[in-house]
Short mmCIF file of C-alpha atoms in Angstrom, two decimals:
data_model
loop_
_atom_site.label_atom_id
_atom_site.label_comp_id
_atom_site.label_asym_id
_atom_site.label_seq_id
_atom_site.Cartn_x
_atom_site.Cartn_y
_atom_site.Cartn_z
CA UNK K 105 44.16 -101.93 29.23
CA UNK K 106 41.67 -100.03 26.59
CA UNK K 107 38.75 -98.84 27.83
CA UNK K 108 35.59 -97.62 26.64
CA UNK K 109 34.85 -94.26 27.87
CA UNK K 110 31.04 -92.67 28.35
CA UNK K 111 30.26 -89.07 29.01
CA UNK K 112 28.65 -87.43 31.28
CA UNK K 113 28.91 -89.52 33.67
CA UNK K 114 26.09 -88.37 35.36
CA UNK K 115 22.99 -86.64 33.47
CA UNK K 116 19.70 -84.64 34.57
CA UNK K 117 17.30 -83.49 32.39
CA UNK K 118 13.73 -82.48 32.41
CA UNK K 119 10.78 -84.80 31.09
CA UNK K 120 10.68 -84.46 27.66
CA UNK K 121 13.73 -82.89 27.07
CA UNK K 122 16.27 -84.72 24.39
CA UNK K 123 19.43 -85.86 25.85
CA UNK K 124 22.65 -87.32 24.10
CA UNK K 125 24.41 -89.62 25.97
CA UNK K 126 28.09 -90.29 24.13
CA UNK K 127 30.94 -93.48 24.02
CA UNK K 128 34.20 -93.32 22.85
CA UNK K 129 34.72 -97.55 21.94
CA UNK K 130 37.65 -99.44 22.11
CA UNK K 131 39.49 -97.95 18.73
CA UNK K 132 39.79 -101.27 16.63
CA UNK K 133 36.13 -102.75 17.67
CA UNK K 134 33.79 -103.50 15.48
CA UNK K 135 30.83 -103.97 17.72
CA UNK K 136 29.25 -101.22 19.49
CA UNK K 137 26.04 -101.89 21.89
CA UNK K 138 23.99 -99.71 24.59
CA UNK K 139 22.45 -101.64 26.91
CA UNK K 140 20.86 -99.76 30.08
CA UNK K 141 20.00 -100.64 33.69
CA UNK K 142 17.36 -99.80 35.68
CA UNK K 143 19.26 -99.23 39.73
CA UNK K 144 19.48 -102.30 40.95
CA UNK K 145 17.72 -104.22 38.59
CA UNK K 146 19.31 -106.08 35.42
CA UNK K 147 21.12 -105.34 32.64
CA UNK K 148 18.89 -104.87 29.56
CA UNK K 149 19.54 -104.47 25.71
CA UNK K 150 18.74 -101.94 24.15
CA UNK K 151 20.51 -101.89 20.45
CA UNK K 152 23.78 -103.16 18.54
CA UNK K 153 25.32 -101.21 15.60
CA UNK K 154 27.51 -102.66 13.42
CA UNK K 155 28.99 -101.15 9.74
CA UNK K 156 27.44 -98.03 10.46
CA UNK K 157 24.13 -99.88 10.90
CA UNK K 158 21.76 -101.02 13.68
CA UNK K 159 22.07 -104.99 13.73
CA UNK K 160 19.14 -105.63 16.22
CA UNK K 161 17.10 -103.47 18.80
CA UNK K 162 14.97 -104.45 21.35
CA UNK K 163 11.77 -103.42 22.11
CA UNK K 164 12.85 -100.72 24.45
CA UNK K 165 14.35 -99.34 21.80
CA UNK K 166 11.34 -97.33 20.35
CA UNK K 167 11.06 -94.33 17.96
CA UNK K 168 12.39 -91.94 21.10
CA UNK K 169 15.39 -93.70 20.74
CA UNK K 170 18.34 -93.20 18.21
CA UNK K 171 21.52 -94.25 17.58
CA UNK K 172 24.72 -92.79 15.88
CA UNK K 173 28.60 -93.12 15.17
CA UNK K 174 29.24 -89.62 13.57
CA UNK K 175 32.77 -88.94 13.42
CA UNK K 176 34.18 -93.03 13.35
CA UNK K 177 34.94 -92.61 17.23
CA UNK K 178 32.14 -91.64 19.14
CA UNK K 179 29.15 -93.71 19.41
CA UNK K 180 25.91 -91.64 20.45
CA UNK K 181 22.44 -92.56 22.02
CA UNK K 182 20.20 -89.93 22.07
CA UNK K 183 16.69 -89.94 23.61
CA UNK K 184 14.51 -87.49 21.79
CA UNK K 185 11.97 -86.84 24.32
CA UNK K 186 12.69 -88.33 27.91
CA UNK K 187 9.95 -89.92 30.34
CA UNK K 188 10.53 -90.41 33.86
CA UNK K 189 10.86 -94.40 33.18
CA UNK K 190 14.44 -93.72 30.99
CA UNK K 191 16.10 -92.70 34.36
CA UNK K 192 18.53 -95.38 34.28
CA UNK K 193 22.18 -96.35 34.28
CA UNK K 194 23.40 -96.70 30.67
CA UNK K 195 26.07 -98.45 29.72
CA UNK K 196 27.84 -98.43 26.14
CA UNK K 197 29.71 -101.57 25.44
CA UNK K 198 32.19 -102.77 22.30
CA UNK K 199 33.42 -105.79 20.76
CA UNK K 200 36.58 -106.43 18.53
CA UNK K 201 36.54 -108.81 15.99
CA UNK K 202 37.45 -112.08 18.03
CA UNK K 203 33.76 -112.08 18.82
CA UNK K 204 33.96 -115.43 20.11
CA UNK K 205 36.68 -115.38 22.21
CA UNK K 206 36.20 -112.04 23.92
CA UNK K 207 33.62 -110.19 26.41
CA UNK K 208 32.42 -107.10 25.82
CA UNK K 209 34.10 -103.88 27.38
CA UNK K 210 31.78 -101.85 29.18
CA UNK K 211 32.20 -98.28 29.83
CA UNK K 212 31.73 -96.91 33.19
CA UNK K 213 28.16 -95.89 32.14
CA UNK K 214 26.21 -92.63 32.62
CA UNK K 215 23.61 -92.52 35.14
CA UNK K 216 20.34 -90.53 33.45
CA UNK K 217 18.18 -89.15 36.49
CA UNK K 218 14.68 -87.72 34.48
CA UNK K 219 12.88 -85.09 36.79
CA UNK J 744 12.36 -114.38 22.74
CA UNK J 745 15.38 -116.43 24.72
CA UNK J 746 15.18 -115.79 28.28
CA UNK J 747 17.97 -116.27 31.10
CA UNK J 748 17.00 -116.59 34.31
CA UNK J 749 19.31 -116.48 37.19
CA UNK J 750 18.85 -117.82 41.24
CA UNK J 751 19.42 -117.20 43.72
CA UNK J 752 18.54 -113.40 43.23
CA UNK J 753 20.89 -112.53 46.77
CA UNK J 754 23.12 -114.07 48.73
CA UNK J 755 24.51 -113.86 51.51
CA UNK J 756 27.13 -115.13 53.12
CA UNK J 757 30.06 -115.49 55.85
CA UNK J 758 33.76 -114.68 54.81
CA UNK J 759 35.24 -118.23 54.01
CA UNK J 760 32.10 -120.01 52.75
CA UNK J 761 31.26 -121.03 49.42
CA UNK J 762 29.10 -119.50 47.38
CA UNK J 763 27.12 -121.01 43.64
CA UNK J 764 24.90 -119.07 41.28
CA UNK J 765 22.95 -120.75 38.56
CA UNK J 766 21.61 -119.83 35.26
CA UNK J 767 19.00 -121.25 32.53
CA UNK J 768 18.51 -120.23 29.36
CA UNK J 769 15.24 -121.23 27.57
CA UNK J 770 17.05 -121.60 24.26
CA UNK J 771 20.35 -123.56 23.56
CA UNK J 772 23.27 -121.10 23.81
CA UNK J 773 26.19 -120.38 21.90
CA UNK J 774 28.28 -119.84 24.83
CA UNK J 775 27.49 -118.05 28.05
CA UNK J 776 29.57 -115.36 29.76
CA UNK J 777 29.78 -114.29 33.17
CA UNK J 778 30.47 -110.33 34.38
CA UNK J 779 30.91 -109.39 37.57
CA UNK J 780 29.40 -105.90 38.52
CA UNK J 781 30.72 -104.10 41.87
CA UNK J 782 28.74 -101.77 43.82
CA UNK J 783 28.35 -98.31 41.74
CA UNK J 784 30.34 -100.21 38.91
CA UNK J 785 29.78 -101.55 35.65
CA UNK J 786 29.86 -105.24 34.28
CA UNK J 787 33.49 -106.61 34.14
CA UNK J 788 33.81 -109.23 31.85
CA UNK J 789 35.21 -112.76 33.66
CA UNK J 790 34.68 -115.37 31.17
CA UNK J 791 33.24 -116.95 28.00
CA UNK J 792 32.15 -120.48 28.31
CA UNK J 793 31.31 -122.04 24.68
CA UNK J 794 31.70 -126.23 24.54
CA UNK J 795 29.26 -128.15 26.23
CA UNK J 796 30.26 -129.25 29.45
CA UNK J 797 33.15 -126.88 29.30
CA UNK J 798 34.74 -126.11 33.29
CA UNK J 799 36.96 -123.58 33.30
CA UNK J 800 38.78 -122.26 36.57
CA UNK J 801 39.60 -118.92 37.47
CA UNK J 802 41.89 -119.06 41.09
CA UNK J 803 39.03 -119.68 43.59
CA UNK J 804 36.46 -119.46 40.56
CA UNK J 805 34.65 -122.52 38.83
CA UNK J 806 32.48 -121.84 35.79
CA UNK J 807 30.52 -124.40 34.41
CA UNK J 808 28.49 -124.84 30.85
CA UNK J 809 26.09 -127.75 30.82
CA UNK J 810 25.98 -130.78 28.17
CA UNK J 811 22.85 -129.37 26.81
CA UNK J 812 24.03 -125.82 26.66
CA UNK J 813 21.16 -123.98 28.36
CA UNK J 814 22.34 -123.99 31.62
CA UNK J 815 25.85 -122.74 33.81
CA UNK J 816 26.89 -122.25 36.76
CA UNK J 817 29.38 -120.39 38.58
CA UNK J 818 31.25 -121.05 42.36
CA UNK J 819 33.39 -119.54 43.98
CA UNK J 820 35.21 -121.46 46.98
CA UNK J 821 36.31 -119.80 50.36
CA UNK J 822 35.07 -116.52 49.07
CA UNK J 823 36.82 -113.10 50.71
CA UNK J 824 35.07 -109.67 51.13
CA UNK J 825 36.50 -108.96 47.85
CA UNK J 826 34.03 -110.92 46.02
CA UNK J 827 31.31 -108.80 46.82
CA UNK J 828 29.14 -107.87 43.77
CA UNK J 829 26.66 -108.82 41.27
CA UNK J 830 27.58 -112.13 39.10
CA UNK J 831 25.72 -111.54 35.59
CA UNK J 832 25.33 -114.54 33.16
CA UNK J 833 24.78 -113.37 29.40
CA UNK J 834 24.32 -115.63 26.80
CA UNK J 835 24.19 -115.64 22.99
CA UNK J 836 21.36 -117.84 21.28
CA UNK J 837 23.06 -120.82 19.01
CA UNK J 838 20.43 -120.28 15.86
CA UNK J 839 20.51 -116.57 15.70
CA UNK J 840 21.08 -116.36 11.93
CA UNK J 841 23.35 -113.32 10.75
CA UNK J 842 27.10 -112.26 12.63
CA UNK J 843 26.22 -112.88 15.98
CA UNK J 844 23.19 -112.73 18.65
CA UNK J 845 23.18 -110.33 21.28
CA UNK J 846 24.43 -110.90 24.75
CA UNK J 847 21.12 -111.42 27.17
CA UNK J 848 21.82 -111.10 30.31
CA UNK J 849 20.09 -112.30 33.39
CA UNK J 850 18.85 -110.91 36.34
CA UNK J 851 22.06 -111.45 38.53
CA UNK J 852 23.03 -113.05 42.05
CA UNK J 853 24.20 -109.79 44.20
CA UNK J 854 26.46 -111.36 46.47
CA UNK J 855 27.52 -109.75 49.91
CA UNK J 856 30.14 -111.26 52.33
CA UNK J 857 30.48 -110.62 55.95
CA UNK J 858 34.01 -110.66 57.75
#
C-alpha cells in the first residue's frame, strides 16, 4: 500500500524560529494538502496545492505560512516565524486523480511542540 | 463558510453494544467521507459516500448519506475493543466552482470501548 511519508516526525523549535516541516506524496497524486490538528481537537485545513499552485487556503494559513513542492517529490510547509499557538500535529495528505472515488492518504504527521 | 458539525463529541461504551455518530453540514455536500483516527494516529480513510441516500456497508459498519445531502451517519453494530478511535466526517461543498472543494472535516466522535 503507498504511503505518504512526513518528516520529522516529531519537531521542537523556539518561538519565532522558522521551521520546515516536509511530505513525500503518493508518487502519481495530483493533490497535495496540509491540514493540522490541534491535540485532541479536530482536524483543520490549512492549504491545497495543485499544478505547482496553491488552490485554496484557509484563514490559518496567513503570511507566516508557506508552501512548496521543490524537487516534484517533496511537498514542504514551512512556518517562517513560529508562535506558541502552531504547536500542533500536522498532517500532509494527497490525492490521485480519481478524486471522486478516493480518500485522501494521510501521512503519519509531525507533531510541532513551540517552546 | 460550510460548517460540519459532528455529535456526540465522546462516547462511550460496553464491548458488544452499538454505537452511531452523526454529522450535518450547513451546505449541501458533494459527498461526505468518513476517517477513522486511532489513538497517536492519523486519519485513515474508510469511505466516500456521494448519492443521496446512498448506505453503504463495511462488515459491522453502516454509513449513511441523507436525501438532502447535508447530513450522514455512521454505526457500527456489536462493536469490539478494536473500534476504539476517533470517527471524522469530511465533506466537500456541491457548488464549489473550480476542480474540487476541500475536505472539511468535523469535530469527531472519539469512541472508547470497555471489555
Amino acid at each position: 500500500e503507498p504511503e505518504v511519508t512526513q518528516t520529522p516526525s516529531h519537531q521542537v523549535t523556539q518561538m519565532g524560529q522558522e521551521v520546515i516541516l516536509r511530505c513525500v506524496p503518493i508518487s502519481n497524486h495530483l493533490y497535495f494538502y496540509w491540514y493540522r490538528q490541534i491535540l485532541g481537537q479536530k482536524v483543520e485545513f490549512l492549504v491545497s496545492f495543485y499544478n505547482n499552485e496553491i488552490s485554496e487556503k484557509s484563514e490559518i494559513f496567513d503570511d507566516q505560512f508557506s508552501v512548496e513542492r521543490p524537487d516534484g517529490s517533496n511537498f514542504t510547509l514551512k512556518i517562517r516565524s513560529t508562535k506558541l499557538e502552531d504547536s500542533a500535529m500536522y498532517f500532509c495528505a494527497s490525492l490521485g486523480a480519481l478524486v471522486r472515488t478516493k480518500g485522501y492518504t494521510f501521512g503519519s504527521g509531525t507533531r510541532l511542540t513551540v517552546v | 463558510g460550510q460548517q460540519v458539525m459532528q455529535i456526540p463529541q465522546y462516547q462511550h461504551v460496553q464491548e458488544g453494544e452499538d454505537f452511531t455518530t452523526y454529522c450535518n453540514s450547513s451546505t449541501t455536500l458533494s459527498n461526505i467521507q468518513w476517517y477513522k483516527q486511532r489513538p497517536g494516529g492519523h486519519p485513515v480513510f474508510l469511505i466516500q459516500l456521494v448519492k443521496s441516500g446512498e448506505v453503504k456497508k463495511q462488515k459491522r459498519l453502516t454509513f449513511q448519506f441523507g436525501e438532502a445531502k447535508k447530513n450522514s451517519s455512521l454505526h457500527i453494530t456489536a462493536t469490539q475493543t478494536t473500534d476504539v478511535g476517533t470517527y471524522f466526517c469530511a465533506g466537500r461543498e456541491s457548488n464549489y466552482g473550480g476542480s474540487q472543494g476541500n475536505l472539511i472535516f468535523g469535530k469527531g466522535t472519539k469512541l472508547s470501548v470497555k471489555p
